[in-house]
Amino acid sequence: MYLFIINSRSGGGAGGRTWNIVQGLLRDRQVRYETLFTHNAKEAEHSVLQALQQHEDWSAAVVIGGDGTIHSILGALSHKGIPLAVIPAGSGNDTARGFGIPLEPEAALEAALSNLCYEADLLSSAAGFTLTAVASGFDAQVAENVNASRYKRLCNAIGAGQLAYIIGILHTLITFKPCRVSVACDGNEHVYDKAWLVSVCNLPSYGGGLLICPQAKADDGLLDVCVVHGCSRGQLLRLFPTVLKGKHVALPFVSMLRGRSVAVHFAEARHAIGDGESLGVEALAVRCEPGALRVLSPLAPSIVLPEADDTFSSEACGS
């Protein structure tokens, strides 16, 4: 039995359109499932917990929505053993990208029904769990501006979710001012003047495919951190095209860190986001929760690396 968690409003209505396609495919395949429709992140976790308690034989919880919808139910799935499957229908879809899940509904459903998964880490903070990244500073302000904008809805309507973030970058660049930041990684403090952003990542990308931490792996028990500091507005603007391919990591005003816990404290109040959702403006303390979430992914059977620290734990879910 599969539990389908559907946010029909995600991606400017893409969630509803995607569910219409998936529903027909499930009927053709004669797959047993139940549905849970959610539009409110605050209520989603409680609703999913209640639904999961009704049966003991759930094959997976399948989210049809975006990264924000996934974020809202992480507390219900963490350490429960019930795998997460994703049929992407948001504006960014970075969770799907990070786990190699196709963006097309039929192929994504195939991955959801494949029964192949590995153990993924979660980022844990006072605000709860995050799967992709916890970001603070400039990029978080971009997300705040994009989420409050009219152009996001327009871009989603034409299937150009990434364009909304590009517009948001230009919008935010006009008013944002960098400041001093302290980043403590596993207790070792690093201080940067004129810091623009600090991103603590579990997956390589966010913001619709921006490879902010291209080396990040979801199952290595480590957090990857990107700090952009000491550059001009022009340099920052020129940085963003390089982020599309992860080439920014070699720039002199970009510092990369790695550890199991990270604390971030800006000298001035700065917005923070987790999976694109607002976490407020408080100082951040984030730690890695190794293997806290099982994720169905077509990558699981194909990634086998020689070193234990670099190996994805591939196995059949439920075995």
Coordinates of C-alpha atoms in Angstrom, one line a residue:
M1 CA 0.0 0.0 0.0
Y2 CA 1.3 3.4 -1.0
L3 CA 0.4 6.7 0.6
F4 CA 0.3 9.5 -1.9
I5 CA 0.8 13.0 -0.3
I6 CA -0.4 15.6 -2.9
N7 CA 0.0 19.3 -2.9
S8 CA -2.1 20.3 -5.9
R9 CA -1.0 23.9 -5.5
S10 CA 2.7 23.3 -5.7
G11 CA 4.6 24.6 -8.7
G12 CA 1.7 27.0 -9.6
G13 CA -0.7 24.1 -10.0
A14 CA 1.8 21.5 -11.3
G15 CA 1.0 19.3 -8.4
G16 CA -2.7 18.9 -9.4
R17 CA -1.8 18.3 -13.0
T18 CA 0.9 15.8 -12.1
W19 CA -1.6 13.9 -9.9
N20 CA -4.1 13.6 -12.7
I21 CA -1.4 11.9 -14.8
V22 CA -0.2 9.6 -12.0
Q23 CA -3.7 8.6 -11.0
G24 CA -4.3 7.2 -14.4
L25 CA -1.0 5.3 -14.3
L26 CA -1.8 3.8 -10.9
R27 CA -5.2 2.7 -12.2
D28 CA -3.6 1.0 -15.2
R29 CA -1.0 -0.7 -13.0
Q30 CA -3.7 -1.7 -10.4
V31 CA -1.5 -0.3 -7.6
R32 CA -3.1 -0.2 -4.1
Y33 CA -2.8 3.3 -2.6
E34 CA -4.5 5.9 -0.5
T35 CA -4.3 9.7 -0.9
L36 CA -3.7 12.6 1.4
F37 CA -4.1 16.1 0.0
T38 CA -2.3 18.9 1.8
H39 CA -1.9 22.7 1.3
N40 CA -0.8 23.7 4.8
A41 CA 2.8 22.9 5.9
K42 CA 1.9 23.2 9.6
E43 CA -0.8 20.6 9.3
A44 CA 0.9 18.2 6.9
E45 CA 3.2 16.5 9.4
H46 CA 0.3 15.7 11.8
S47 CA -1.9 14.5 8.9
V48 CA 0.8 12.2 7.6
L49 CA 1.5 10.8 11.0
Q50 CA -2.1 10.0 11.5
A51 CA -2.3 8.3 8.0
L52 CA 0.8 6.2 8.6
Q53 CA -0.7 4.9 11.9
Q54 CA -3.7 3.4 10.1
H55 CA -1.6 0.7 8.4
E56 CA 1.5 -1.2 9.1
D57 CA 2.3 -2.3 5.6
W58 CA 3.1 1.0 3.8
S59 CA 5.5 0.5 0.9
A60 CA 6.3 4.2 0.7
A61 CA 5.1 7.7 1.3
V62 CA 5.0 9.3 -2.2
V63 CA 5.1 13.1 -2.3
I64 CA 3.7 14.8 -5.4
G65 CA 4.8 18.4 -4.8
G66 CA 7.9 20.5 -4.4
D67 CA 10.8 20.7 -1.9
G68 CA 8.6 22.6 0.6
T69 CA 6.0 19.9 0.6
I70 CA 8.7 17.3 1.3
H71 CA 10.2 19.5 4.0
S72 CA 6.8 19.7 5.8
I73 CA 6.7 15.9 6.4
L74 CA 10.3 15.0 7.2
G75 CA 9.4 14.9 10.9
A76 CA 6.8 12.3 10.2
L77 CA 9.1 10.1 8.2
S78 CA 12.5 10.5 10.0
H79 CA 13.7 7.3 11.7
K80 CA 10.4 5.5 10.9
G81 CA 11.8 3.2 8.2
I82 CA 9.0 4.1 5.7
P83 CA 10.7 5.2 2.5
L84 CA 10.1 8.6 0.9
A85 CA 9.4 8.7 -2.8
V86 CA 9.1 11.8 -4.8
I87 CA 7.2 12.7 -8.0
P88 CA 8.5 16.3 -8.5
A89 CA 5.9 19.0 -9.1
G90 CA 7.5 22.1 -7.6
S91 CA 9.4 25.1 -8.8
G92 CA 12.9 24.0 -7.7
N93 CA 12.7 20.2 -7.4
D94 CA 16.2 20.0 -5.9
T95 CA 15.4 16.9 -3.8
A96 CA 14.5 15.0 -7.0
R97 CA 17.7 16.2 -8.7
G98 CA 19.9 15.2 -5.7
F99 CA 18.5 11.7 -5.7
G100 CA 18.5 11.2 -9.5
I101 CA 14.7 11.1 -9.6
P102 CA 13.4 12.0 -13.1
L103 CA 11.3 15.1 -13.5
E104 CA 8.8 13.4 -15.8
P105 CA 5.8 12.0 -13.8
E106 CA 5.8 8.5 -15.5
A107 CA 9.5 8.0 -15.0
A108 CA 9.4 9.3 -11.4
L109 CA 6.5 6.9 -10.6
E110 CA 8.6 4.1 -12.0
A111 CA 11.3 5.1 -9.5
A112 CA 8.8 5.3 -6.7
L113 CA 7.6 1.7 -7.3
S114 CA 11.1 0.3 -7.8
N115 CA 11.7 -0.7 -4.2
L116 CA 15.3 0.4 -4.4
C117 CA 16.6 2.9 -1.8
Y118 CA 19.4 3.9 0.5
E119 CA 19.8 5.5 3.9
A120 CA 20.0 9.3 3.6
D121 CA 21.1 11.9 6.2
L122 CA 19.0 14.8 7.4
L123 CA 20.0 18.2 8.7
S124 CA 18.6 18.8 12.2
S125 CA 18.1 22.2 13.9
A126 CA 15.9 23.8 16.4
A127 CA 13.4 24.4 13.6
G128 CA 13.2 20.7 12.7
F129 CA 14.6 18.6 9.9
T130 CA 15.8 19.7 6.4
L131 CA 16.8 17.5 3.5
T132 CA 18.5 19.6 0.9
A133 CA 20.2 22.6 2.5
V134 CA 19.9 25.2 5.3
A135 CA 21.0 28.6 3.8
S136 CA 21.3 32.0 5.4
G137 CA 22.2 35.4 4.1
F138 CA 21.8 36.6 0.5
D139 CA 20.4 33.4 -1.0
A140 CA 17.9 33.0 1.8
Q141 CA 16.8 36.6 1.2
V142 CA 16.5 35.8 -2.5
A143 CA 14.1 32.9 -1.5
E144 CA 12.1 35.1 0.8
N145 CA 11.7 37.7 -2.0
V146 CA 10.9 35.1 -4.6
N147 CA 8.3 33.4 -2.5
A148 CA 6.6 36.7 -1.9
S149 CA 6.7 37.7 -5.5
R150 CA 4.2 37.7 -8.4
Y151 CA 6.9 36.6 -10.9
K152 CA 7.3 33.2 -9.2
R153 CA 3.7 32.4 -10.0
L154 CA 4.2 33.6 -13.5
C155 CA 7.4 31.6 -14.0
N156 CA 5.8 28.4 -12.6
A157 CA 2.9 28.9 -14.9
I158 CA 5.2 28.8 -18.0
G159 CA 7.3 26.0 -16.6
A160 CA 10.4 28.2 -15.8
G161 CA 10.8 27.9 -12.1
Q162 CA 14.6 28.5 -12.3
L163 CA 13.9 31.9 -14.0
A164 CA 12.1 33.1 -10.9
Y165 CA 15.3 32.6 -8.8
I166 CA 17.4 34.5 -11.4
I167 CA 15.0 37.4 -11.2
G168 CA 15.1 37.2 -7.4
I169 CA 18.9 37.4 -7.4
L170 CA 18.8 40.6 -9.4
H171 CA 16.0 42.0 -7.2
T172 CA 17.9 41.2 -4.0
L173 CA 21.3 42.4 -5.2
I174 CA 20.1 46.0 -5.2
T175 CA 19.4 46.2 -1.4
F176 CA 21.3 43.4 0.4
K177 CA 24.3 44.4 2.5
P178 CA 27.0 41.9 3.6
C179 CA 28.2 41.7 7.1
R180 CA 30.6 39.8 9.4
V181 CA 29.8 36.2 10.2
S182 CA 31.1 33.5 12.5
V183 CA 30.9 29.9 11.2
A184 CA 31.9 27.1 13.7
C185 CA 32.4 23.8 12.0
D186 CA 32.8 20.9 14.5
G187 CA 33.7 23.5 17.1
N188 CA 36.4 25.2 14.9
E189 CA 35.5 28.9 14.4
H190 CA 36.0 30.7 11.1
V191 CA 35.3 34.4 10.9
Y192 CA 34.6 36.2 7.6
D193 CA 34.1 39.9 7.0
K194 CA 31.6 41.1 4.4
A195 CA 29.9 37.7 4.2
W196 CA 27.1 37.4 1.7
L197 CA 25.9 33.9 2.4
V198 CA 26.5 30.7 4.3
S199 CA 24.9 27.5 2.9
V200 CA 25.0 24.2 4.9
C201 CA 24.2 21.4 2.4
N202 CA 23.2 17.8 2.4
L203 CA 22.5 17.7 -1.3
P204 CA 24.5 19.4 -4.1
S205 CA 21.9 21.9 -5.3
Y206 CA 19.1 24.2 -4.3
G207 CA 17.3 27.1 -5.9
G208 CA 16.3 25.1 -9.0
G209 CA 19.6 23.5 -9.8
L210 CA 22.3 25.9 -8.4
L211 CA 25.2 23.6 -7.5
I212 CA 26.2 25.4 -4.3
C213 CA 28.0 22.4 -2.8
P214 CA 28.7 20.1 -5.8
Q215 CA 30.6 17.6 -3.6
A216 CA 27.8 17.1 -1.1
K217 CA 26.5 13.5 -0.6
A218 CA 23.3 12.7 1.1
D219 CA 24.6 9.6 2.9
D220 CA 28.2 10.5 4.0
G221 CA 27.3 11.7 7.6
L222 CA 28.8 15.1 6.8
L223 CA 27.6 18.6 6.2
D224 CA 29.1 20.6 3.3
V225 CA 29.3 24.4 3.8
C226 CA 29.8 27.2 1.3
V227 CA 30.7 30.7 2.5
V228 CA 30.8 33.6 0.0
H229 CA 32.6 36.6 1.5
G230 CA 34.8 39.7 0.8
C231 CA 33.5 40.3 -2.8
S232 CA 31.8 43.2 -4.5
R233 CA 28.3 43.2 -5.9
G234 CA 29.7 42.8 -9.4
Q235 CA 31.8 39.8 -8.4
L236 CA 28.8 38.3 -6.7
L237 CA 26.7 38.7 -9.8
R238 CA 29.4 37.1 -11.9
L239 CA 29.6 34.2 -9.4
F240 CA 26.0 32.9 -10.0
P241 CA 26.5 31.7 -13.6
T242 CA 29.5 29.6 -12.3
V243 CA 27.2 28.1 -9.6
L244 CA 25.2 26.4 -12.3
K245 CA 28.2 24.0 -12.9
G246 CA 29.7 24.2 -9.5
K247 CA 32.8 26.1 -10.7
H248 CA 32.5 28.8 -8.1
V249 CA 34.3 26.6 -5.5
A250 CA 37.7 27.7 -6.9
L251 CA 37.1 31.4 -6.6
P252 CA 39.2 33.3 -3.9
F253 CA 36.1 34.7 -2.2
V254 CA 34.4 31.3 -1.8
S255 CA 35.4 29.1 1.2
M256 CA 34.3 25.5 1.5
L257 CA 34.1 23.7 4.9
R258 CA 32.9 20.2 6.0
G259 CA 31.9 18.8 9.3
R260 CA 29.2 17.0 11.3
S261 CA 27.9 20.1 13.0
V262 CA 27.8 23.8 12.0
A263 CA 26.9 27.0 13.9
V264 CA 26.3 30.2 12.0
H265 CA 26.1 33.6 13.6
F266 CA 25.8 36.8 11.5
A267 CA 26.6 40.2 13.1
E268 CA 23.2 41.4 11.8
A269 CA 19.9 39.6 11.5
R270 CA 19.7 37.5 8.4
H271 CA 17.0 35.3 7.0
A272 CA 17.5 31.5 6.9
I273 CA 15.7 28.9 4.9
G274 CA 15.6 25.1 4.9
D275 CA 14.4 23.3 1.7
G276 CA 13.4 26.8 0.6
E277 CA 11.1 27.3 3.6
S278 CA 11.6 30.1 6.1
L279 CA 13.5 29.3 9.3
G280 CA 13.4 32.8 10.7
V281 CA 16.3 35.2 11.5
E282 CA 17.9 33.5 14.5
A283 CA 21.4 32.2 14.6
L284 CA 21.7 28.7 13.2
A285 CA 23.0 25.5 14.8
V286 CA 22.7 22.5 12.4
R287 CA 23.9 19.0 12.9
C288 CA 23.9 15.9 10.7
E289 CA 21.5 13.1 11.5
P290 CA 23.1 10.1 9.6
G291 CA 20.8 7.6 7.9
A292 CA 17.6 9.3 9.3
L293 CA 15.6 8.9 6.2
R294 CA 15.1 6.1 3.6
V295 CA 14.7 7.5 0.1
L296 CA 13.6 5.6 -3.1
S297 CA 16.0 6.5 -5.9
P298 CA 17.1 5.1 -9.2
L299 CA 20.7 5.9 -8.2
A300 CA 20.6 3.3 -5.4
P301 CA 21.6 0.1 -7.3
S302 CA 24.2 1.8 -9.5
I303 CA 26.4 3.7 -7.0
V304 CA 29.0 1.5 -5.5
L305 CA 32.3 3.2 -4.5
P306 CA 35.3 1.4 -3.0
E307 CA 35.8 3.5 0.2
A308 CA 33.2 3.0 3.0
D309 CA 32.9 6.7 3.7
D310 CA 31.9 7.4 0.0
T311 CA 29.5 4.5 -0.4
F312 CA 25.8 4.9 -0.9
S313 CA 24.0 2.1 1.1
S314 CA 22.0 0.4 -1.6
E315 CA 19.4 -2.1 -0.6
A316 CA 15.8 -3.1 -1.3
C317 CA 13.5 -1.1 0.9
G318 CA 11.7 -3.2 3.4
S319 CA 14.1 -6.1 3.2

